[in-house]
Coordinates of C-alpha atoms in Angstrom, one line a residue:
M644 CA 123.1 130.5 145.5
A645 CA 121.1 133.6 144.7
D646 CA 117.6 132.9 143.4
V647 CA 118.1 133.2 139.6
V648 CA 114.4 132.6 138.9
A649 CA 113.3 135.5 141.1
I650 CA 115.8 137.8 139.5
A651 CA 114.6 136.7 136.0
Q652 CA 111.0 137.2 137.0
D653 CA 111.8 140.7 138.3
L654 CA 113.3 141.5 134.9
I655 CA 110.6 139.9 132.8
R656 CA 107.9 141.8 134.6
C657 CA 109.4 145.1 133.3
P658 CA 107.8 145.8 129.9
S659 CA 111.1 146.9 128.3
V660 CA 110.0 146.7 124.7
T661 CA 112.9 148.2 122.7
P662 CA 113.9 151.0 123.2
A663 CA 111.9 151.5 126.4
E664 CA 113.7 150.9 129.7
G665 CA 110.6 149.7 131.4
G666 CA 112.2 149.5 134.8
A667 CA 114.6 146.6 134.0
L668 CA 117.7 148.7 134.4
G669 CA 116.4 149.9 137.7
V670 CA 116.1 146.4 138.9
L671 CA 119.8 145.8 138.0
E672 CA 120.9 149.1 139.5
R673 CA 119.4 148.3 142.9
M674 CA 120.6 144.7 143.0
L675 CA 124.2 145.5 141.9
G676 CA 124.4 148.6 143.9
D677 CA 123.5 146.7 147.1
A678 CA 126.2 144.2 146.3
G679 CA 128.9 146.9 146.2
F680 CA 129.1 147.7 142.5
T681 CA 129.6 151.2 141.3
V682 CA 126.7 151.7 139.0
H683 CA 126.2 154.2 136.2
R684 CA 123.0 154.9 134.2
V685 CA 123.9 156.5 130.9
T686 CA 121.5 157.8 128.3
F687 CA 122.5 158.4 124.7
S688 CA 120.7 160.3 122.0
E689 CA 121.0 160.8 118.3
A690 CA 118.9 162.7 115.8
G691 CA 116.3 160.5 114.2
S692 CA 116.4 157.8 116.8
A693 CA 115.0 157.3 120.3
D694 CA 116.9 158.1 123.5
V695 CA 118.2 154.9 125.0
E696 CA 119.1 154.2 128.7
N697 CA 122.0 151.9 129.4
L698 CA 123.8 150.6 132.5
Y699 CA 127.4 150.0 133.4
A700 CA 128.4 148.6 136.8
R701 CA 131.8 147.5 138.1
I702 CA 133.2 146.0 141.2
G703 CA 137.0 146.0 141.8
T704 CA 139.6 148.1 140.1
E705 CA 142.4 145.7 139.2
A706 CA 143.0 143.2 136.4
P707 CA 141.9 140.7 135.3
H708 CA 138.6 142.3 134.3
L709 CA 135.7 140.0 133.2
C710 CA 132.7 141.7 131.7
F711 CA 129.2 140.3 131.4
A712 CA 127.4 142.1 128.5
G713 CA 123.8 141.9 127.3
H714 CA 120.5 143.8 126.8
T715 CA 117.3 144.2 128.7
D716 CA 115.3 145.4 125.8
V717 CA 113.0 142.9 124.2
V718 CA 111.0 142.5 121.0
P719 CA 107.3 143.3 121.1
P720 CA 105.1 140.4 122.4
G721 CA 102.8 140.5 119.4
D722 CA 99.3 139.3 120.0
E723 CA 99.2 139.1 123.8
A724 CA 95.9 137.2 123.7
A725 CA 97.8 134.4 122.0
W726 CA 100.1 133.9 125.0
S727 CA 99.1 131.1 127.4
H728 CA 100.8 133.2 130.2
G729 CA 101.1 136.9 130.3
A730 CA 104.0 138.1 128.2
F731 CA 105.3 140.2 131.1
A732 CA 103.9 138.1 134.0
G733 CA 107.0 135.9 134.6
D734 CA 104.9 132.9 135.4
V735 CA 106.4 129.5 136.2
K736 CA 104.5 126.5 135.0
D737 CA 105.5 122.8 134.7
G738 CA 109.1 123.7 135.4
K739 CA 109.3 126.5 132.8
L740 CA 109.6 130.2 133.2
F741 CA 107.4 132.1 130.7
G742 CA 107.7 135.7 129.4
R743 CA 109.1 137.9 126.8
G744 CA 112.9 138.0 127.3
A745 CA 113.0 134.7 129.3
V746 CA 115.5 133.4 126.7
D747 CA 116.5 136.5 124.9
M748 CA 118.0 137.6 127.1
K749 CA 116.8 138.5 130.6
G750 CA 117.3 134.9 131.7
G751 CA 121.0 135.2 130.7
I752 CA 121.4 138.4 132.6
A753 CA 119.7 137.0 135.7
A754 CA 122.1 134.0 135.6
A755 CA 125.2 136.2 135.4
V756 CA 123.9 138.4 138.3
A757 CA 123.0 135.4 140.5
A758 CA 126.4 133.7 139.8
T759 CA 128.3 136.9 140.5
L760 CA 126.4 137.6 143.8
D761 CA 127.2 134.0 144.9
Y762 CA 130.8 134.4 144.0
L763 CA 131.2 137.6 145.9
A764 CA 129.5 136.1 149.0
A765 CA 131.8 133.1 148.9
N766 CA 135.0 135.1 148.4
N767 CA 134.8 137.6 151.3
D768 CA 134.3 140.5 149.0
K769 CA 137.8 140.1 147.5
L770 CA 136.9 142.3 144.5
Q771 CA 135.7 145.1 146.8
K772 CA 139.2 145.0 148.4
N773 CA 140.8 145.5 145.0
D774 CA 142.9 142.3 145.2
G775 CA 140.9 139.9 143.2
G776 CA 140.3 141.4 139.8
S777 CA 137.2 143.1 138.5
I778 CA 133.7 142.1 137.3
S779 CA 131.5 144.4 135.3
F780 CA 128.1 144.4 133.7
L781 CA 127.6 146.3 130.4
I782 CA 123.9 146.3 129.7
T783 CA 122.2 148.1 126.8
G784 CA 118.6 149.0 126.0
D785 CA 118.5 148.9 122.2
E786 CA 120.0 145.7 121.0
E787 CA 116.7 144.6 119.5
G788 CA 116.3 147.9 117.8
V789 CA 118.5 150.0 115.6
A790 CA 121.5 149.6 117.9
V791 CA 122.9 153.1 117.6
N792 CA 122.5 154.5 121.2
G793 CA 123.4 151.4 123.1
T794 CA 126.5 149.1 123.3
I795 CA 128.5 150.9 120.6
K796 CA 128.3 154.2 122.5
L797 CA 128.5 152.7 126.0
L798 CA 131.8 151.0 125.1
A799 CA 133.2 154.3 123.8
W800 CA 131.9 156.0 127.0
A801 CA 133.6 153.4 129.2
A802 CA 136.9 153.6 127.2
E803 CA 137.0 157.4 127.7
R804 CA 136.8 156.7 131.4
G805 CA 139.8 154.4 131.2
E806 CA 137.8 151.2 131.5
K807 CA 139.8 148.2 130.1
F808 CA 138.2 144.8 129.6
D809 CA 140.3 141.6 129.5
H810 CA 137.5 139.3 128.4
C811 CA 133.7 139.5 127.9
I812 CA 130.8 137.0 127.9
V813 CA 127.6 138.0 126.2
G814 CA 124.7 136.1 127.6
E815 CA 122.8 135.7 124.3
P816 CA 121.0 132.4 123.8
S817 CA 123.8 130.5 122.1
N818 CA 122.8 126.9 122.6
V819 CA 121.0 125.1 119.9
E820 CA 119.3 122.0 121.4
A821 CA 120.6 121.6 125.0
M822 CA 122.5 123.6 127.6
G823 CA 126.2 123.4 126.9
D824 CA 126.1 122.3 123.2
T825 CA 127.4 125.6 121.7
I826 CA 129.7 128.5 122.4
K827 CA 129.6 131.3 119.9
I828 CA 133.2 132.4 119.4
G829 CA 132.5 134.7 116.5
R830 CA 130.0 135.9 113.9
R831 CA 129.9 136.4 110.2
G832 CA 129.6 140.0 109.0
S833 CA 126.5 141.4 107.4
Q834 CA 126.4 143.6 104.3
S835 CA 123.3 144.7 102.4
G836 CA 123.0 146.3 99.0
T837 CA 120.7 146.9 96.0
L838 CA 121.5 145.8 92.5
V839 CA 120.2 148.4 90.0
V840 CA 119.8 147.9 86.3
D841 CA 118.9 150.8 84.1
G842 CA 116.8 150.4 81.0
V843 CA 114.8 152.6 78.6
Q844 CA 111.1 152.9 79.2
G845 CA 108.8 152.2 76.3
H846 CA 105.6 150.5 75.0
V847 CA 105.6 146.7 75.0
A848 CA 104.4 146.7 71.4
Y849 CA 107.6 148.6 70.3
P850 CA 110.4 146.8 72.2
H851 CA 113.0 148.1 69.7
R852 CA 112.4 151.6 71.0
A853 CA 113.0 150.5 74.6
S854 CA 115.5 148.5 76.7
N855 CA 114.0 146.1 79.2
P856 CA 115.9 145.8 82.4
V857 CA 113.8 142.9 83.7
P858 CA 115.6 140.0 81.8
D859 CA 118.9 141.8 82.4
I860 CA 118.5 141.9 86.2
A861 CA 117.3 138.3 86.1
A862 CA 120.5 137.3 84.4
L863 CA 122.7 139.2 86.8
I864 CA 120.8 137.7 89.8
V865 CA 121.6 134.2 88.4
A866 CA 125.2 135.1 87.8
L867 CA 125.8 136.6 91.3
S868 CA 124.0 133.7 93.0
G869 CA 125.8 131.0 91.1
D870 CA 129.5 131.4 92.0
P871 CA 130.5 130.9 95.7
L872 CA 132.2 133.8 97.4
D873 CA 134.6 131.5 99.2
Q874 CA 134.9 128.0 100.6
G875 CA 134.9 129.0 104.3
N876 CA 137.6 127.9 106.8
A877 CA 138.1 126.1 110.1
Q878 CA 136.1 128.7 112.0
F879 CA 133.6 129.9 109.5
Q880 CA 131.1 128.4 107.0
P881 CA 131.3 129.8 103.5
S882 CA 130.0 133.3 102.9
N883 CA 126.6 133.5 101.2
L884 CA 124.8 136.1 99.1
E885 CA 121.0 136.0 99.2
F886 CA 118.6 138.1 97.1
T887 CA 115.6 139.1 99.1
S888 CA 113.4 141.2 96.7
V889 CA 113.0 142.3 93.1
D890 CA 111.1 145.4 92.2
V891 CA 110.5 147.4 89.0
G892 CA 107.9 149.9 90.4
N893 CA 105.7 149.2 87.5
T894 CA 101.9 148.7 87.8
A895 CA 101.2 148.8 84.0
S896 CA 101.3 145.6 81.9
N897 CA 101.9 147.4 78.7
V898 CA 104.9 149.4 79.7
I899 CA 108.5 148.3 79.7
P900 CA 110.0 149.7 82.9
A901 CA 112.9 152.1 83.0
Q902 CA 114.7 150.5 85.9
A903 CA 114.8 147.3 88.0
K904 CA 116.1 146.8 91.5
A905 CA 117.0 143.7 93.5
K906 CA 117.9 143.8 97.2
F907 CA 120.4 141.4 98.7
N908 CA 122.2 140.6 101.9
I909 CA 125.6 138.9 102.3
R910 CA 126.7 137.1 105.4
F911 CA 130.5 137.0 105.1
N912 CA 133.4 135.4 106.9
D913 CA 136.9 136.6 107.7
H914 CA 138.1 135.9 104.1
H915 CA 136.7 139.4 103.4
T916 CA 136.5 142.9 104.8
Q917 CA 133.5 145.1 103.9
E918 CA 135.8 146.9 101.4
T919 CA 137.2 143.8 99.7
L920 CA 133.7 142.2 99.7
R921 CA 132.2 145.3 98.0
A922 CA 135.0 145.4 95.5
L923 CA 134.5 141.7 94.7
I924 CA 130.7 142.1 94.1
D925 CA 131.2 145.3 92.0
A926 CA 133.7 143.4 89.8
R927 CA 131.4 140.5 89.4
V928 CA 128.5 142.8 88.4
A929 CA 130.7 144.5 85.9
A930 CA 131.9 141.2 84.4
A931 CA 128.3 139.8 84.1
A932 CA 126.9 143.0 82.7
G933 CA 129.5 143.4 80.0
N934 CA 129.2 146.4 77.7
R935 CA 125.5 146.1 77.1
I936 CA 123.8 146.0 80.5
K937 CA 123.9 149.2 82.6
A938 CA 124.1 148.0 86.2
H939 CA 125.6 149.2 89.5
V940 CA 125.3 148.4 93.2
I941 CA 124.1 150.8 95.9
W942 CA 125.7 149.7 99.2
E943 CA 124.1 150.2 102.5
P944 CA 126.1 151.4 105.5
S945 CA 127.2 148.5 107.8
N946 CA 128.8 148.3 111.2
S947 CA 128.9 144.5 111.1
D948 CA 132.2 143.0 110.3
S949 CA 133.1 139.3 110.8
F950 CA 135.1 138.4 113.9
V951 CA 136.4 135.4 115.7
T952 CA 137.9 134.8 119.2
R953 CA 140.5 132.1 118.5
P954 CA 140.3 129.1 120.8
G955 CA 142.7 129.4 123.7
A956 CA 142.8 129.9 127.5
F957 CA 139.6 131.9 127.7
T958 CA 137.5 129.4 125.6
D959 CA 139.1 126.6 127.6
T960 CA 137.9 128.2 130.8
V961 CA 134.4 128.5 129.7
T962 CA 134.4 125.0 128.2
A963 CA 135.7 123.5 131.4
A964 CA 132.9 125.1 133.4
I965 CA 130.3 123.8 130.9
R966 CA 131.7 120.3 130.9
E967 CA 131.7 120.2 134.7
I968 CA 128.0 121.1 134.9
T969 CA 126.5 119.5 131.8
G970 CA 128.9 116.8 130.8
R971 CA 128.9 118.2 127.2
M972 CA 131.8 119.3 125.1
P973 CA 130.5 122.5 123.4
D974 CA 130.9 123.2 119.7
L975 CA 132.9 126.4 119.1
N976 CA 130.6 128.0 116.5
T977 CA 130.3 131.2 114.4
G978 CA 127.0 130.6 112.8
G979 CA 123.8 132.6 113.2
G980 CA 123.0 136.3 112.9
T981 CA 124.7 139.3 114.4
S982 CA 124.8 140.4 118.0
D983 CA 126.4 143.2 120.1
A984 CA 129.5 141.1 120.3
R985 CA 130.5 142.6 117.0
F986 CA 131.1 145.9 118.8
I987 CA 132.7 144.4 121.9
K988 CA 135.3 142.5 119.9
N989 CA 137.0 145.9 119.2
Y990 CA 137.8 146.1 122.9
C991 CA 138.6 142.6 124.1
P992 CA 138.2 138.9 123.2
V993 CA 134.4 138.0 123.5
I994 CA 132.4 134.9 123.4
E995 CA 128.6 134.3 123.6
F996 CA 127.1 131.7 125.9
G997 CA 123.6 131.7 127.3
L998 CA 120.4 129.7 127.2
V999 CA 118.9 127.5 124.5
G1000 CA 117.5 129.8 121.9
Q1001 CA 114.6 127.7 120.5
T1002 CA 111.7 129.9 121.7
M1003 CA 113.3 133.4 121.5
H1004 CA 111.0 136.0 119.9
Q1005 CA 108.1 133.5 119.8
V1006 CA 104.7 133.6 121.5
D1007 CA 105.0 131.9 124.9
E1008 CA 108.8 132.4 124.9
H1009 CA 110.1 130.3 127.8
T1010 CA 113.1 128.6 129.4
P1011 CA 113.2 125.5 131.6
V1012 CA 114.0 126.5 135.2
A1013 CA 116.6 123.8 135.2
D1014 CA 118.4 125.5 132.3
L1015 CA 118.5 128.8 134.2
E1016 CA 120.0 127.0 137.2
Q1017 CA 122.6 125.2 135.1
L1018 CA 123.6 128.5 133.3
T1019 CA 124.0 130.1 136.8
Q1020 CA 126.2 127.2 137.9
I1021 CA 128.3 127.5 134.7
Y1022 CA 128.8 131.2 135.1
R1023 CA 129.8 130.6 138.7
G1024 CA 132.3 127.9 137.5
V1025 CA 133.7 130.4 135.0
L1026 CA 134.2 133.0 137.7
D1027 CA 136.0 130.5 140.0
R1028 CA 138.4 129.5 137.2
Y1029 CA 138.9 132.9 135.8
F1030 CA 139.9 134.5 139.1
A1031 CA 141.8 131.4 140.4

């Protein structure tokens, strides 16, 4: 089998702090190109955001088409002096591979590449002869950033070229405690907003001449936090609304402020769309405010809807490969934050399965070498079953 540790080290040693490419896409371009893939490097731009380099590579022209998706950009290392191994050194010590991106998610990409190279070598280049389906890699450089010049545009670019995906695996670190314990089959949506309560500014000694928005916004916060948004369902936990800050912009202790604001975020399941969720919160604000309190919500733009890939043949394929290698029956889960899978779900069924995520974004981020090797074997098992 291809040396997954060496591939992961080559990627980690590229300082691709988002949105910098750092040489990581070049590593993949050379490796996949040498294996017979047609490789495209695509750069997207948008006013107000950095240019982002992306990569799309495919071998084969026929269906079924399995795509491995992910990102080579990483979060900053923070205080590099606090690392026991260099953040971009890719050192192996005591059976662990250290470095920024080892878990999130250069290790996952390395495992997918190693498994694919091994599958191609063992199957006499079937995909190159166009009679064994297709494998592709859709790799972005801004998942850890604002995510405007990466996957969402690369998918549109691919669609314009006539690319059609049957299924996709995103190599994000999905496992919680041990390899094989979790497959992410969906994610809750994310919607942020600001609750605004208008009052009348005045002197604290003359409250009858003013209208204080502070106790009013406190009452609305309690009202919105108290009632559940839903009860969840078989695939999703209940939606939740969390207030994250309260601000009145007032530095004087003898002035009643004119306005109070409270920021919040909602992680919502498939009981709601963004439109129905906003309507529900607006209605609850109006009901709690009554005729006296002047309140409204300013909604932030969001491209993060909830989604779920229903259990079926595809999840069964991945589950079987996991059980063969780890002996575990993975939990089909929709918890956690957002990922680029929220964009991919508009094009094909998508699941997330990668390494154990306990050290992602931490100082001394690392993954056991044994986990990297198991993930490679699992991906290879998926390929064998998928194209059988």
